[in-house]
Amino acid sequence: MSVYILSNRKIIRHKGERADSFSNDEYSIPNFRIAKCDFDDYKEPTAQSKKRKDYTNRNILNYQLFSEPEKQGYENVMEVLLSEKGIKESTLTASNLGGTQRMFYESYKNMSSTKERSDVLIFIHGYAYDFDDELQAIIDLKNYS
């Protein structure tokens, strides 16, 4: 199961971080930024880490920010899918897709890769969540699935 973050928060670099992340500020921007969660190396924080509160941002859950798409719209998604099926020639690949294009492409690939039923869960966090709270809620949801 893939888990994506859709956020209207600013992209920033937190102090001491090497990679860009989402802001904890309440300030928002008019369009979404997309990230894909990575549960492969997830480890529950220790009680001591929780007490010291040194488990924030990527220490809660690792994720990859998707770049902004080179071209707006979803024609590129269709072009890549048709190319992969050998229906249409194209130089575009999935790596050319960014933002929601990449998310919808990956969701389609995941859902169509099985003959069994496949679901999508969209979690919209409540009001006054900061980004760290959102990451913790995603982990809680993942643990229940």
Short mmCIF file of C-alpha atoms in Angstrom, two decimals:
data_model
loop_
_atom_site.label_atom_id
_atom_site.label_comp_id
_atom_site.label_asym_id
_atom_site.label_seq_id
_atom_site.Cartn_x
_atom_site.Cartn_y
_atom_site.Cartn_z
CA MET A 1 0.00 0.00 0.00
CA SER A 2 1.43 3.35 -1.04
CA VAL A 3 0.90 6.40 1.15
CA TYR A 4 1.13 9.93 -0.21
CA ILE A 5 1.06 13.31 1.51
CA LEU A 6 -0.79 16.13 -0.23
CA SER A 7 0.07 19.37 1.47
CA ASN A 8 -0.56 23.03 0.88
CA ARG A 9 2.28 23.95 3.23
CA LYS A 10 5.45 25.72 2.14
CA ILE A 11 8.48 23.64 1.24
CA ILE A 12 11.41 24.57 3.46
CA ARG A 13 14.64 23.15 4.80
CA HIS A 14 14.51 22.53 8.56
CA LYS A 15 17.59 23.39 10.62
CA GLY A 16 20.05 20.50 10.52
CA GLU A 17 18.21 18.72 7.67
CA ARG A 18 19.81 17.85 4.33
CA ALA A 19 16.57 17.57 2.38
CA ASP A 20 13.60 19.85 1.84
CA SER A 21 10.45 19.25 3.84
CA PHE A 22 7.06 20.75 4.61
CA SER A 23 6.72 23.68 6.97
CA ASN A 24 5.00 23.45 10.34
CA ASP A 25 3.73 27.01 9.87
CA GLU A 26 0.01 27.59 9.48
CA TYR A 27 0.76 29.60 6.34
CA SER A 28 -0.44 27.78 3.24
CA ILE A 29 -0.05 28.12 -0.51
CA PRO A 30 -2.81 27.79 -3.13
CA ASN A 31 -1.69 24.51 -4.73
CA PHE A 32 -0.66 21.11 -3.43
CA ARG A 33 2.79 19.68 -2.93
CA ILE A 34 3.12 15.89 -3.01
CA ALA A 35 5.34 13.47 -1.09
CA LYS A 36 5.44 9.68 -0.93
CA CYS A 37 5.93 8.04 2.46
CA ASP A 38 8.61 5.42 2.96
CA PHE A 39 7.81 2.81 5.60
CA ASP A 40 10.69 0.47 4.70
CA ASP A 41 13.02 1.61 7.48
CA TYR A 42 10.36 2.78 9.93
CA LYS A 43 11.16 2.15 13.58
CA GLU A 44 8.88 2.98 16.49
CA PRO A 45 10.45 5.78 18.54
CA THR A 46 11.69 4.83 21.97
CA ALA A 47 10.04 6.18 25.10
CA GLN A 48 13.19 8.21 25.71
CA SER A 49 12.99 9.78 22.23
CA LYS A 50 9.35 10.70 22.83
CA LYS A 51 10.18 12.22 26.22
CA ARG A 52 13.01 14.33 24.74
CA LYS A 53 10.79 15.20 21.74
CA ASP A 54 13.67 14.56 19.32
CA TYR A 55 11.44 12.67 16.88
CA THR A 56 10.23 15.33 14.48
CA ASN A 57 9.90 15.53 10.71
CA ARG A 58 11.90 12.72 9.03
CA ASN A 59 12.68 11.22 12.43
CA ILE A 60 8.96 10.38 12.58
CA LEU A 61 8.62 9.07 9.02
CA ASN A 62 10.82 9.31 5.95
CA TYR A 63 9.25 10.62 2.73
CA GLN A 64 10.23 11.75 -0.76
CA LEU A 65 9.03 15.07 -2.14
CA PHE A 66 7.88 14.89 -5.77
CA SER A 67 9.10 17.65 -8.05
CA GLU A 68 6.71 19.99 -9.75
CA PRO A 69 5.55 18.62 -13.12
CA GLU A 70 7.36 19.88 -16.21
CA LYS A 71 3.98 20.45 -17.87
CA GLN A 72 0.65 21.03 -16.12
CA GLY A 73 -2.28 18.69 -16.74
CA TYR A 74 -2.42 14.92 -17.04
CA GLU A 75 -1.73 14.33 -20.74
CA ASN A 76 1.81 13.22 -19.87
CA VAL A 77 0.47 10.53 -17.54
CA MET A 78 -1.62 9.09 -20.35
CA GLU A 79 1.29 9.33 -22.77
CA VAL A 80 3.59 7.38 -20.40
CA LEU A 81 0.96 4.70 -19.78
CA LEU A 82 0.26 4.28 -23.51
CA SER A 83 4.00 4.09 -24.19
CA GLU A 84 4.46 1.41 -21.52
CA LYS A 85 1.70 -0.66 -23.14
CA GLY A 86 3.34 -0.28 -26.57
CA ILE A 87 0.36 1.61 -27.99
CA LYS A 88 2.16 4.91 -28.60
CA GLU A 89 5.83 5.82 -28.94
CA SER A 90 7.12 8.43 -26.52
CA THR A 91 10.36 9.62 -24.99
CA LEU A 92 8.53 10.36 -21.73
CA THR A 93 8.93 7.99 -18.79
CA ALA A 94 7.52 7.95 -15.26
CA SER A 95 10.58 9.90 -14.11
CA ASN A 96 9.32 12.87 -16.18
CA LEU A 97 6.14 13.02 -14.09
CA GLY A 98 5.96 15.24 -11.02
CA GLY A 99 3.54 16.19 -8.29
CA THR A 100 0.00 14.86 -8.68
CA GLN A 101 0.91 13.41 -12.09
CA ARG A 102 3.39 11.06 -10.42
CA MET A 103 0.96 10.23 -7.61
CA PHE A 104 -1.89 9.34 -10.00
CA TYR A 105 0.48 7.36 -12.25
CA GLU A 106 1.77 5.29 -9.32
CA SER A 107 -1.74 4.82 -7.91
CA TYR A 108 -2.99 3.56 -11.27
CA LYS A 109 -0.02 1.18 -11.61
CA ASN A 110 -0.52 -0.18 -8.08
CA MET A 111 -4.27 -0.61 -8.41
CA SER A 112 -4.14 -2.19 -11.88
CA SER A 113 -1.34 -4.61 -10.96
CA THR A 114 -3.77 -7.02 -9.29
CA LYS A 115 -6.94 -8.79 -10.35
CA GLU A 116 -8.26 -8.43 -6.81
CA ARG A 117 -10.10 -5.41 -5.48
CA SER A 118 -7.92 -2.45 -4.69
CA ASP A 119 -8.84 0.51 -2.51
CA VAL A 120 -7.67 4.06 -2.07
CA LEU A 121 -7.88 5.76 1.31
CA ILE A 122 -7.77 9.54 1.46
CA PHE A 123 -7.04 10.86 4.94
CA ILE A 124 -7.67 14.54 5.56
CA HIS A 125 -6.21 15.61 8.86
CA GLY A 126 -8.12 17.81 11.24
CA TYR A 127 -7.73 21.48 11.94
CA ALA A 128 -4.67 22.76 13.85
CA TYR A 129 -2.43 19.78 13.04
CA ASP A 130 1.20 20.62 12.51
CA PHE A 131 3.18 18.56 10.01
CA ASP A 132 4.66 16.31 12.71
CA ASP A 133 1.14 15.51 13.97
CA GLU A 134 0.15 14.66 10.40
CA LEU A 135 3.10 12.24 10.05
CA GLN A 136 2.18 10.57 13.34
CA ALA A 137 -1.45 10.20 12.22
CA ILE A 138 -0.27 8.56 8.97
CA ILE A 139 1.76 6.04 10.99
CA ASP A 140 -1.23 5.34 13.22
CA LEU A 141 -3.43 4.71 10.16
CA LYS A 142 -0.78 2.52 8.55
CA ASN A 143 -0.49 0.45 11.75
CA TYR A 144 -4.27 -0.21 11.70
CA SER A 145 -4.33 -1.32 8.06
#
